[in-house]
């Protein structure tokens, strides 16, 4: 499992759950100093995405790009994939395509989170799910041209009425044959929607492509009341080798949130490793 930390390039999302808000250079430097494997970037758009600068910083600091968020399309332009106006849906898909291409140039997948939208008014739930499936099919095909998957993120009930739980989203991906779409399991949303986050992860194991590593209050893991041990034990058991990315508020400061988050990850991995070893020895000797 690999670590990542979020960088927000959208000034309008300054209050959002992202660790670094003051540019790529400073953020990559702190991320590398703390020992992160990668950064995850919330893009302002595909057109303005600083591909060359980011590639240079990643190489200079020995970092990878874990994923790129597309939420600016919703936050700044109020676009989404289930909008009742076809022209807005097309604009949403074009906006996401720009980010898929920019992310692909840096070797990373794009995330469909808030850009999935909601069903409302003239758009029934069934119609919205058809629209979502069509968009995910087209966009994941575009991602595959970069050798990437597309990440789809179930959100909590206050952010979408499409899919709030991982199992429902996984069933949808299977039913609609969306083979190049992977689930993004955000532990903050799961803390609200799942009865048992570890069990929910186990149930959708083959579909998981990315994890947002956040505590119950959306601060760094360790600052809320989530017990991350069963989650890490489960991710290890299912052979997850992807990213655990800190999509959290920069509290009390960005640097300390980044530090607390990676320390929590190291600590829980050490604890789970020790427990697994003790359990194995006990099983052999009894
Ligand atoms: C995006 O990753 C996310 O988790 C959403 O809550 C943003 O609205
Ligand atoms: Mn998230």
PDB file of C-alpha atoms and ligand atoms in Angstrom:
ATOM      1  CA  UNK A   1       0.000   0.000   0.000  1.00  0.00           C
ATOM      2  CA  UNK A   2       1.241   3.462  -0.904  1.00  0.00           C
ATOM      3  CA  UNK A   3       0.696   6.858   0.710  1.00  0.00           C
ATOM      4  CA  UNK A   4      -0.530  10.054  -0.940  1.00  0.00           C
ATOM      5  CA  UNK A   5      -1.516  13.529   0.178  1.00  0.00           C
ATOM      6  CA  UNK A   6      -3.849  16.031  -1.484  1.00  0.00           C
ATOM      7  CA  UNK A   7      -3.003  19.339  -3.158  1.00  0.00           C
ATOM      8  CA  UNK A   8      -5.789  21.713  -4.177  1.00  0.00           C
ATOM      9  CA  UNK A   9      -5.199  23.940  -7.233  1.00  0.00           C
ATOM     10  CA  UNK A  10      -8.671  25.505  -7.129  1.00  0.00           C
ATOM     11  CA  UNK A  11      -8.908  28.713  -5.047  1.00  0.00           C
ATOM     12  CA  UNK A  12     -12.704  28.266  -4.788  1.00  0.00           C
ATOM     13  CA  UNK A  13     -12.082  25.024  -2.829  1.00  0.00           C
ATOM     14  CA  UNK A  14      -9.852  26.649  -0.237  1.00  0.00           C
ATOM     15  CA  UNK A  15     -12.247  25.602   2.541  1.00  0.00           C
ATOM     16  CA  UNK A  16     -12.419  22.034   1.197  1.00  0.00           C
ATOM     17  CA  UNK A  17     -10.913  18.799   2.553  1.00  0.00           C
ATOM     18  CA  UNK A  18      -7.496  19.111   0.942  1.00  0.00           C
ATOM     19  CA  UNK A  19      -4.187  19.362   2.758  1.00  0.00           C
ATOM     20  CA  UNK A  20      -2.154  21.783   0.653  1.00  0.00           C
ATOM     21  CA  UNK A  21      -3.560  24.945  -0.930  1.00  0.00           C
ATOM     22  CA  UNK A  22      -0.463  27.032  -1.644  1.00  0.00           C
ATOM     23  CA  UNK A  23       0.903  25.670  -4.894  1.00  0.00           C
ATOM     24  CA  UNK A  24       2.534  22.523  -6.186  1.00  0.00           C
ATOM     25  CA  UNK A  25       6.158  23.331  -5.404  1.00  0.00           C
ATOM     26  CA  UNK A  26       5.813  23.880  -1.646  1.00  0.00           C
ATOM     27  CA  UNK A  27       3.397  20.961  -1.293  1.00  0.00           C
ATOM     28  CA  UNK A  28       5.606  18.484  -3.174  1.00  0.00           C
ATOM     29  CA  UNK A  29       8.564  19.516  -1.038  1.00  0.00           C
ATOM     30  CA  UNK A  30       6.739  18.868   2.255  1.00  0.00           C
ATOM     31  CA  UNK A  31       5.168  15.648   0.926  1.00  0.00           C
ATOM     32  CA  UNK A  32       8.596  14.301  -0.049  1.00  0.00           C
ATOM     33  CA  UNK A  33      10.188  15.392   3.251  1.00  0.00           C
ATOM     34  CA  UNK A  34       7.492  13.505   5.167  1.00  0.00           C
ATOM     35  CA  UNK A  35       8.090  10.386   3.082  1.00  0.00           C
ATOM     36  CA  UNK A  36       4.883  10.288   1.033  1.00  0.00           C
ATOM     37  CA  UNK A  37       4.950   8.122  -2.095  1.00  0.00           C
ATOM     38  CA  UNK A  38       2.646  10.374  -4.088  1.00  0.00           C
ATOM     39  CA  UNK A  39       0.429  13.429  -4.298  1.00  0.00           C
ATOM     40  CA  UNK A  40      -3.183  13.656  -5.396  1.00  0.00           C
ATOM     41  CA  UNK A  41      -4.204  16.897  -7.105  1.00  0.00           C
ATOM     42  CA  UNK A  42      -7.572  18.639  -7.371  1.00  0.00           C
ATOM     43  CA  UNK A  43      -7.293  20.276 -10.801  1.00  0.00           C
ATOM     44  CA  UNK A  44      -8.846  23.641 -11.686  1.00  0.00           C
ATOM     45  CA  UNK A  45      -9.357  22.320 -15.246  1.00  0.00           C
ATOM     46  CA  UNK A  46      -7.627  20.116 -17.815  1.00  0.00           C
ATOM     47  CA  UNK A  47      -6.566  23.148 -19.846  1.00  0.00           C
ATOM     48  CA  UNK A  48      -4.834  24.876 -16.922  1.00  0.00           C
ATOM     49  CA  UNK A  49      -3.346  21.700 -15.428  1.00  0.00           C
ATOM     50  CA  UNK A  50       0.400  22.307 -15.045  1.00  0.00           C
ATOM     51  CA  UNK A  51       1.554  19.035 -16.628  1.00  0.00           C
ATOM     52  CA  UNK A  52       5.172  20.057 -17.286  1.00  0.00           C
ATOM     53  CA  UNK A  53       5.691  21.724 -13.897  1.00  0.00           C
ATOM     54  CA  UNK A  54       4.146  18.770 -12.075  1.00  0.00           C
ATOM     55  CA  UNK A  55       6.208  16.213 -14.018  1.00  0.00           C
ATOM     56  CA  UNK A  56       9.351  18.175 -13.130  1.00  0.00           C
ATOM     57  CA  UNK A  57       8.433  18.384  -9.420  1.00  0.00           C
ATOM     58  CA  UNK A  58       7.483  14.710  -9.229  1.00  0.00           C
ATOM     59  CA  UNK A  59      10.803  13.689 -10.770  1.00  0.00           C
ATOM     60  CA  UNK A  60      12.788  16.108  -8.568  1.00  0.00           C
ATOM     61  CA  UNK A  61      11.169  14.795  -5.371  1.00  0.00           C
ATOM     62  CA  UNK A  62      10.808  11.116  -6.281  1.00  0.00           C
ATOM     63  CA  UNK A  63       7.017  11.317  -6.031  1.00  0.00           C
ATOM     64  CA  UNK A  64       4.218   9.797  -8.124  1.00  0.00           C
ATOM     65  CA  UNK A  65       0.868  11.301  -9.066  1.00  0.00           C
ATOM     66  CA  UNK A  66      -1.776   9.129  -7.391  1.00  0.00           C
ATOM     67  CA  UNK A  67      -4.928  10.624  -8.948  1.00  0.00           C
ATOM     68  CA  UNK A  68      -6.509  13.871 -10.134  1.00  0.00           C
ATOM     69  CA  UNK A  69      -9.865  15.156  -8.899  1.00  0.00           C
ATOM     70  CA  UNK A  70     -12.425  16.631 -11.293  1.00  0.00           C
ATOM     71  CA  UNK A  71     -14.645  18.327  -8.677  1.00  0.00           C
ATOM     72  CA  UNK A  72     -13.836  21.842  -9.954  1.00  0.00           C
ATOM     73  CA  UNK A  73     -16.412  21.245 -12.687  1.00  0.00           C
ATOM     74  CA  UNK A  74     -19.085  21.155 -10.000  1.00  0.00           C
ATOM     75  CA  UNK A  75     -17.591  23.553  -7.439  1.00  0.00           C
ATOM     76  CA  UNK A  76     -16.760  26.319  -9.913  1.00  0.00           C
ATOM     77  CA  UNK A  77     -19.018  25.724 -12.936  1.00  0.00           C
ATOM     78  CA  UNK A  78     -21.989  23.779 -11.484  1.00  0.00           C
ATOM     79  CA  UNK A  79     -21.582  21.063 -14.133  1.00  0.00           C
ATOM     80  CA  UNK A  80     -22.499  17.445 -13.503  1.00  0.00           C
ATOM     81  CA  UNK A  81     -23.170  14.244 -15.417  1.00  0.00           C
ATOM     82  CA  UNK A  82     -26.874  13.897 -14.499  1.00  0.00           C
ATOM     83  CA  UNK A  83     -27.959  17.481 -15.157  1.00  0.00           C
ATOM     84  CA  UNK A  84     -31.378  17.782 -16.808  1.00  0.00           C
ATOM     85  CA  UNK A  85     -29.940  19.900 -19.628  1.00  0.00           C
ATOM     86  CA  UNK A  86     -28.073  17.826 -22.219  1.00  0.00           C
ATOM     87  CA  UNK A  87     -25.758  20.749 -23.036  1.00  0.00           C
ATOM     88  CA  UNK A  88     -24.625  20.937 -19.391  1.00  0.00           C
ATOM     89  CA  UNK A  89     -24.005  17.169 -19.315  1.00  0.00           C
ATOM     90  CA  UNK A  90     -21.897  17.486 -22.456  1.00  0.00           C
ATOM     91  CA  UNK A  91     -19.927  20.334 -20.902  1.00  0.00           C
ATOM     92  CA  UNK A  92     -19.423  18.211 -17.779  1.00  0.00           C
ATOM     93  CA  UNK A  93     -18.109  15.277 -19.821  1.00  0.00           C
ATOM     94  CA  UNK A  94     -15.803  17.596 -21.820  1.00  0.00           C
ATOM     95  CA  UNK A  95     -14.493  19.107 -18.589  1.00  0.00           C
ATOM     96  CA  UNK A  96     -13.751  15.642 -17.182  1.00  0.00           C
ATOM     97  CA  UNK A  97     -12.154  14.529 -20.465  1.00  0.00           C
ATOM     98  CA  UNK A  98      -9.709  17.442 -20.243  1.00  0.00           C
ATOM     99  CA  UNK A  99      -8.663  16.261 -16.788  1.00  0.00           C
ATOM    100  CA  UNK A 100      -8.469  12.586 -17.834  1.00  0.00           C
ATOM    101  CA  UNK A 101      -6.019  13.636 -20.569  1.00  0.00           C
ATOM    102  CA  UNK A 102      -3.924  15.847 -18.255  1.00  0.00           C
ATOM    103  CA  UNK A 103      -3.855  13.181 -15.518  1.00  0.00           C
ATOM    104  CA  UNK A 104      -3.061  10.496 -18.106  1.00  0.00           C
ATOM    105  CA  UNK A 105      -0.062  12.523 -19.309  1.00  0.00           C
ATOM    106  CA  UNK A 106       1.256  12.300 -15.726  1.00  0.00           C
ATOM    107  CA  UNK A 107       0.449   8.578 -15.366  1.00  0.00           C
ATOM    108  CA  UNK A 108      -2.601   8.906 -13.123  1.00  0.00           C
ATOM    109  CA  UNK A 109      -6.344   8.226 -13.168  1.00  0.00           C
ATOM    110  CA  UNK A 110      -9.063  10.873 -12.795  1.00  0.00           C
ATOM    111  CA  UNK A 111     -11.719  10.787 -10.072  1.00  0.00           C
ATOM    112  CA  UNK A 112     -15.467  11.180 -10.582  1.00  0.00           C
ATOM    113  CA  UNK A 113     -16.717  12.387  -7.188  1.00  0.00           C
ATOM    114  CA  UNK A 114     -19.007  15.385  -7.056  1.00  0.00           C
ATOM    115  CA  UNK A 115     -19.182  15.499 -10.883  1.00  0.00           C
ATOM    116  CA  UNK A 116     -21.501  12.467 -10.776  1.00  0.00           C
ATOM    117  CA  UNK A 117     -24.236  14.853  -9.602  1.00  0.00           C
ATOM    118  CA  UNK A 118     -27.682  13.968  -8.263  1.00  0.00           C
ATOM    119  CA  UNK A 119     -31.079  13.039  -9.683  1.00  0.00           C
ATOM    120  CA  UNK A 120     -33.661  15.809  -9.335  1.00  0.00           C
ATOM    121  CA  UNK A 121     -36.661  17.414 -11.053  1.00  0.00           C
ATOM    122  CA  UNK A 122     -37.274  16.056 -14.544  1.00  0.00           C
ATOM    123  CA  UNK A 123     -34.447  13.498 -14.161  1.00  0.00           C
ATOM    124  CA  UNK A 124     -35.704  10.371 -12.362  1.00  0.00           C
ATOM    125  CA  UNK A 125     -33.330   8.069 -10.509  1.00  0.00           C
ATOM    126  CA  UNK A 126     -33.525   5.482 -13.326  1.00  0.00           C
ATOM    127  CA  UNK A 127     -32.779   8.123 -15.936  1.00  0.00           C
ATOM    128  CA  UNK A 128     -29.867   9.480 -13.863  1.00  0.00           C
ATOM    129  CA  UNK A 129     -28.377   6.001 -13.522  1.00  0.00           C
ATOM    130  CA  UNK A 130     -28.603   5.520 -17.299  1.00  0.00           C
ATOM    131  CA  UNK A 131     -26.898   8.877 -17.815  1.00  0.00           C
ATOM    132  CA  UNK A 132     -24.216   8.007 -15.269  1.00  0.00           C
ATOM    133  CA  UNK A 133     -23.578   4.589 -16.835  1.00  0.00           C
ATOM    134  CA  UNK A 134     -23.279   6.097 -20.330  1.00  0.00           C
ATOM    135  CA  UNK A 135     -20.867   8.784 -19.116  1.00  0.00           C
ATOM    136  CA  UNK A 136     -18.751   6.351 -17.117  1.00  0.00           C
ATOM    137  CA  UNK A 137     -18.540   4.043 -20.169  1.00  0.00           C
ATOM    138  CA  UNK A 138     -17.386   6.855 -22.473  1.00  0.00           C
ATOM    139  CA  UNK A 139     -15.024   8.445 -19.956  1.00  0.00           C
ATOM    140  CA  UNK A 140     -13.461   5.166 -18.822  1.00  0.00           C
ATOM    141  CA  UNK A 141     -12.826   4.354 -22.478  1.00  0.00           C
ATOM    142  CA  UNK A 142     -10.960   7.673 -22.776  1.00  0.00           C
ATOM    143  CA  UNK A 143      -8.980   6.811 -19.615  1.00  0.00           C
ATOM    144  CA  UNK A 144      -8.009   3.446 -21.103  1.00  0.00           C
ATOM    145  CA  UNK A 145      -6.244   5.233 -23.981  1.00  0.00           C
ATOM    146  CA  UNK A 146      -3.781   6.468 -21.339  1.00  0.00           C
ATOM    147  CA  UNK A 147      -3.572   2.997 -19.801  1.00  0.00           C
ATOM    148  CA  UNK A 148      -5.619   4.283 -16.858  1.00  0.00           C
ATOM    149  CA  UNK A 149      -8.806   3.276 -15.111  1.00  0.00           C
ATOM    150  CA  UNK A 150     -11.483   5.801 -14.095  1.00  0.00           C
ATOM    151  CA  UNK A 151     -12.164   6.149 -10.363  1.00  0.00           C
ATOM    152  CA  UNK A 152     -15.809   6.404  -9.264  1.00  0.00           C
ATOM    153  CA  UNK A 153     -16.457   7.592  -5.712  1.00  0.00           C
ATOM    154  CA  UNK A 154     -19.671   6.886  -3.789  1.00  0.00           C
ATOM    155  CA  UNK A 155     -20.341   9.950  -1.610  1.00  0.00           C
ATOM    156  CA  UNK A 156     -22.355  10.392   1.559  1.00  0.00           C
ATOM    157  CA  UNK A 157     -26.083  11.184   1.383  1.00  0.00           C
ATOM    158  CA  UNK A 158     -25.545  14.918   1.823  1.00  0.00           C
ATOM    159  CA  UNK A 159     -23.497  15.077  -1.402  1.00  0.00           C
ATOM    160  CA  UNK A 160     -25.300  12.700  -3.791  1.00  0.00           C
ATOM    161  CA  UNK A 161     -28.465  10.620  -4.001  1.00  0.00           C
ATOM    162  CA  UNK A 162     -26.988   8.216  -6.605  1.00  0.00           C
ATOM    163  CA  UNK A 163     -24.746   5.798  -4.698  1.00  0.00           C
ATOM    164  CA  UNK A 164     -23.791   6.192  -1.051  1.00  0.00           C
ATOM    165  CA  UNK A 165     -22.551   2.666  -0.321  1.00  0.00           C
ATOM    166  CA  UNK A 166     -19.738   0.719  -1.912  1.00  0.00           C
ATOM    167  CA  UNK A 167     -21.695  -2.516  -2.484  1.00  0.00           C
ATOM    168  CA  UNK A 168     -24.486  -0.714  -4.362  1.00  0.00           C
ATOM    169  CA  UNK A 169     -21.946   1.060  -6.539  1.00  0.00           C
ATOM    170  CA  UNK A 170     -20.076  -2.201  -7.213  1.00  0.00           C
ATOM    171  CA  UNK A 171     -23.331  -3.912  -8.268  1.00  0.00           C
ATOM    172  CA  UNK A 172     -24.000  -1.009 -10.633  1.00  0.00           C
ATOM    173  CA  UNK A 173     -20.523  -1.271 -12.201  1.00  0.00           C
ATOM    174  CA  UNK A 174     -21.051  -5.015 -12.692  1.00  0.00           C
ATOM    175  CA  UNK A 175     -24.601  -4.727 -14.079  1.00  0.00           C
ATOM    176  CA  UNK A 176     -23.554  -2.016 -16.540  1.00  0.00           C
ATOM    177  CA  UNK A 177     -20.335  -3.857 -17.550  1.00  0.00           C
ATOM    178  CA  UNK A 178     -18.173  -0.869 -16.568  1.00  0.00           C
ATOM    179  CA  UNK A 179     -14.993  -2.938 -16.499  1.00  0.00           C
ATOM    180  CA  UNK A 180     -12.536  -0.025 -16.579  1.00  0.00           C
ATOM    181  CA  UNK A 181     -14.125   1.844 -13.664  1.00  0.00           C
ATOM    182  CA  UNK A 182     -12.785   1.261 -10.147  1.00  0.00           C
ATOM    183  CA  UNK A 183     -14.261   2.312  -6.825  1.00  0.00           C
ATOM    184  CA  UNK A 184     -12.774   5.030  -4.692  1.00  0.00           C
ATOM    185  CA  UNK A 185     -13.473   4.149  -1.051  1.00  0.00           C
ATOM    186  CA  UNK A 186     -13.418   7.360   1.007  1.00  0.00           C
ATOM    187  CA  UNK A 187     -13.341   6.438   4.695  1.00  0.00           C
ATOM    188  CA  UNK A 188     -15.031   9.719   5.641  1.00  0.00           C
ATOM    189  CA  UNK A 189     -18.092   8.996   3.490  1.00  0.00           C
ATOM    190  CA  UNK A 190     -18.021   5.334   4.544  1.00  0.00           C
ATOM    191  CA  UNK A 191     -18.022   6.327   8.215  1.00  0.00           C
ATOM    192  CA  UNK A 192     -21.416   7.949   7.548  1.00  0.00           C
ATOM    193  CA  UNK A 193     -22.913   5.337   5.226  1.00  0.00           C
ATOM    194  CA  UNK A 194     -21.483   1.895   6.014  1.00  0.00           C
ATOM    195  CA  UNK A 195     -22.285  -0.217   9.077  1.00  0.00           C
ATOM    196  CA  UNK A 196     -18.761  -1.631   9.003  1.00  0.00           C
ATOM    197  CA  UNK A 197     -16.158  -0.047   6.718  1.00  0.00           C
ATOM    198  CA  UNK A 198     -13.783  -3.036   6.736  1.00  0.00           C
ATOM    199  CA  UNK A 199     -16.595  -5.439   5.832  1.00  0.00           C
ATOM    200  CA  UNK A 200     -17.782  -3.066   3.094  1.00  0.00           C
ATOM    201  CA  UNK A 201     -14.267  -2.987   1.622  1.00  0.00           C
ATOM    202  CA  UNK A 202     -13.987  -6.785   1.744  1.00  0.00           C
ATOM    203  CA  UNK A 203     -17.310  -7.143  -0.087  1.00  0.00           C
ATOM    204  CA  UNK A 204     -16.148  -5.041  -3.062  1.00  0.00           C
ATOM    205  CA  UNK A 205     -12.490  -6.114  -3.054  1.00  0.00           C
ATOM    206  CA  UNK A 206     -12.017  -6.718  -6.808  1.00  0.00           C
ATOM    207  CA  UNK A 207     -13.448  -3.287  -7.620  1.00  0.00           C
ATOM    208  CA  UNK A 208     -11.284  -1.072  -5.379  1.00  0.00           C
ATOM    209  CA  UNK A 209      -8.927   1.324  -7.142  1.00  0.00           C
ATOM    210  CA  UNK A 210      -8.179   4.037  -4.583  1.00  0.00           C
ATOM    211  CA  UNK A 211      -8.790   4.923  -0.925  1.00  0.00           C
ATOM    212  CA  UNK A 212      -9.216   8.314   0.757  1.00  0.00           C
ATOM    213  CA  UNK A 213      -7.571   8.026   4.149  1.00  0.00           C
ATOM    214  CA  UNK A 214      -9.594  10.259   6.474  1.00  0.00           C
ATOM    215  CA  UNK A 215     -10.891  10.049  10.014  1.00  0.00           C
ATOM    216  CA  UNK A 216     -14.591  10.298  10.997  1.00  0.00           C
ATOM    217  CA  UNK A 217     -14.407  14.116  11.249  1.00  0.00           C
ATOM    218  CA  UNK A 218     -12.484  14.419   7.961  1.00  0.00           C
ATOM    219  CA  UNK A 219      -9.299  15.319   9.759  1.00  0.00           C
ATOM    220  CA  UNK A 220      -6.077  13.317   9.703  1.00  0.00           C
ATOM    221  CA  UNK A 221      -6.519   9.713  10.795  1.00  0.00           C
ATOM    222  CA  UNK A 222      -6.034   9.654  14.560  1.00  0.00           C
ATOM    223  CA  UNK A 223      -7.860  12.960  15.163  1.00  0.00           C
ATOM    224  CA  UNK A 224     -11.363  11.464  15.029  1.00  0.00           C
ATOM    225  CA  UNK A 225     -12.969   8.233  16.250  1.00  0.00           C
ATOM    226  CA  UNK A 226     -12.360   5.774  13.383  1.00  0.00           C
ATOM    227  CA  UNK A 227     -10.443   2.614  14.284  1.00  0.00           C
ATOM    228  CA  UNK A 228      -8.239   2.165  11.188  1.00  0.00           C
ATOM    229  CA  UNK A 229      -6.840  -1.235  12.207  1.00  0.00           C
ATOM    230  CA  UNK A 230      -9.645  -3.418  10.757  1.00  0.00           C
ATOM    231  CA  UNK A 231      -9.549  -1.346   7.556  1.00  0.00           C
ATOM    232  CA  UNK A 232      -5.807  -1.850   7.048  1.00  0.00           C
ATOM    233  CA  UNK A 233      -6.042  -5.524   8.042  1.00  0.00           C
ATOM    234  CA  UNK A 234      -8.779  -5.994   5.459  1.00  0.00           C
ATOM    235  CA  UNK A 235      -6.947  -4.065   2.701  1.00  0.00           C
ATOM    236  CA  UNK A 236      -3.906  -6.201   3.330  1.00  0.00           C
ATOM    237  CA  UNK A 237      -5.969  -9.403   3.329  1.00  0.00           C
ATOM    238  CA  UNK A 238      -7.509  -8.556  -0.066  1.00  0.00           C
ATOM    239  CA  UNK A 239      -4.075  -7.708  -1.514  1.00  0.00           C
ATOM    240  CA  UNK A 240      -4.722  -3.986  -2.067  1.00  0.00           C
ATOM    241  CA  UNK A 241      -1.582  -2.338  -3.435  1.00  0.00           C
ATOM    242  CA  UNK A 242      -3.041   1.069  -4.315  1.00  0.00           C
ATOM    243  CA  UNK A 243      -2.939   4.446  -2.616  1.00  0.00           C
ATOM    244  CA  UNK A 244      -4.190   5.589   0.765  1.00  0.00           C
ATOM    245  CA  UNK A 245      -4.567   9.281   0.087  1.00  0.00           C
ATOM    246  CA  UNK A 246      -5.085  11.930   2.769  1.00  0.00           C
ATOM    247  CA  UNK A 247      -8.132  13.891   1.588  1.00  0.00           C
ATOM    248  CA  UNK A 248      -8.595  15.817   4.815  1.00  0.00           C
ATOM    249  CA  UNK A 249      -8.865  19.334   6.213  1.00  0.00           C
ATOM    250  CA  UNK A 250      -5.536  21.081   6.827  1.00  0.00           C
ATOM    251  CA  UNK A 251      -6.093  21.110  10.595  1.00  0.00           C
ATOM    252  CA  UNK A 252      -4.567  22.350  12.776  1.00  0.00           C
ATOM    253  CA  UNK A 253      -2.156  23.229   9.924  1.00  0.00           C
ATOM    254  CA  UNK A 254      -1.437  21.688   6.530  1.00  0.00           C
ATOM    255  CA  UNK A 255       2.015  20.460   7.556  1.00  0.00           C
ATOM    256  CA  UNK A 256       0.799  18.905  10.786  1.00  0.00           C
ATOM    257  CA  UNK A 257      -2.219  17.264   9.093  1.00  0.00           C
ATOM    258  CA  UNK A 258       0.138  15.767   6.493  1.00  0.00           C
ATOM    259  CA  UNK A 259       2.485  14.559   9.218  1.00  0.00           C
ATOM    260  CA  UNK A 260      -0.256  13.114  11.448  1.00  0.00           C
ATOM    261  CA  UNK A 261      -1.768  11.327   8.461  1.00  0.00           C
ATOM    262  CA  UNK A 262       1.406   9.555   7.327  1.00  0.00           C
ATOM    263  CA  UNK A 263       2.336   8.731  10.928  1.00  0.00           C
ATOM    264  CA  UNK A 264      -1.096   7.169  11.457  1.00  0.00           C
ATOM    265  CA  UNK A 265      -0.563   5.063   8.364  1.00  0.00           C
ATOM    266  CA  UNK A 266       2.875   3.869   9.442  1.00  0.00           C
ATOM    267  CA  UNK A 267       1.649   3.123  12.957  1.00  0.00           C
ATOM    268  CA  UNK A 268      -1.413   1.163  11.937  1.00  0.00           C
ATOM    269  CA  UNK A 269       0.535  -0.833   9.330  1.00  0.00           C
ATOM    270  CA  UNK A 270       3.116  -1.725  12.010  1.00  0.00           C
ATOM    271  CA  UNK A 271       0.415  -2.745  14.488  1.00  0.00           C
ATOM    272  CA  UNK A 272      -1.481  -4.845  11.932  1.00  0.00           C
ATOM    273  CA  UNK A 273       1.764  -6.513  10.800  1.00  0.00           C
ATOM    274  CA  UNK A 274       2.599  -7.413  14.399  1.00  0.00           C
ATOM    275  CA  UNK A 275      -0.893  -8.751  15.095  1.00  0.00           C
ATOM    276  CA  UNK A 276      -0.822 -10.829  11.882  1.00  0.00           C
ATOM    277  CA  UNK A 277       2.579 -12.285  12.837  1.00  0.00           C
ATOM    278  CA  UNK A 278       1.458 -13.124  16.388  1.00  0.00           C
ATOM    279  CA  UNK A 279      -1.734 -14.725  15.072  1.00  0.00           C
ATOM    280  CA  UNK A 280       0.273 -16.838  12.604  1.00  0.00           C
ATOM    281  CA  UNK A 281       2.717 -17.997  15.301  1.00  0.00           C
ATOM    282  CA  UNK A 282      -0.159 -18.797  17.672  1.00  0.00           C
ATOM    283  CA  UNK A 283      -1.883 -20.828  14.959  1.00  0.00           C
ATOM    284  CA  UNK A 284       1.306 -22.874  14.353  1.00  0.00           C
ATOM    285  CA  UNK A 285       2.040 -23.488  18.048  1.00  0.00           C
ATOM    286  CA  UNK A 286      -1.466 -24.431  19.149  1.00  0.00           C
TER     287      UNK A 286
HETATM  288  C1  LIG B   1     -14.095  13.957  -3.244  1.00  0.00           C
HETATM  289  O1  LIG B   1     -13.083  13.000  -3.179  1.00  0.00           O
HETATM  290  C2  LIG B   1     -14.993  13.867  -2.093  1.00  0.00           C
HETATM  291  O2  LIG B   1     -14.786  13.054  -1.231  1.00  0.00           O
HETATM  292  C3  LIG B   1     -16.133  14.736  -2.029  1.00  0.00           C
HETATM  293  O3  LIG B   1     -16.640  14.770  -0.716  1.00  0.00           O
HETATM  294  C4  LIG B   1     -15.895  16.122  -2.494  1.00  0.00           C
HETATM  295  O4  LIG B   1     -17.133  16.745  -2.549  1.00  0.00           O
HETATM  296 MN1  LIG B   2     -13.090  11.650  -1.284  1.00  0.00          MN
END
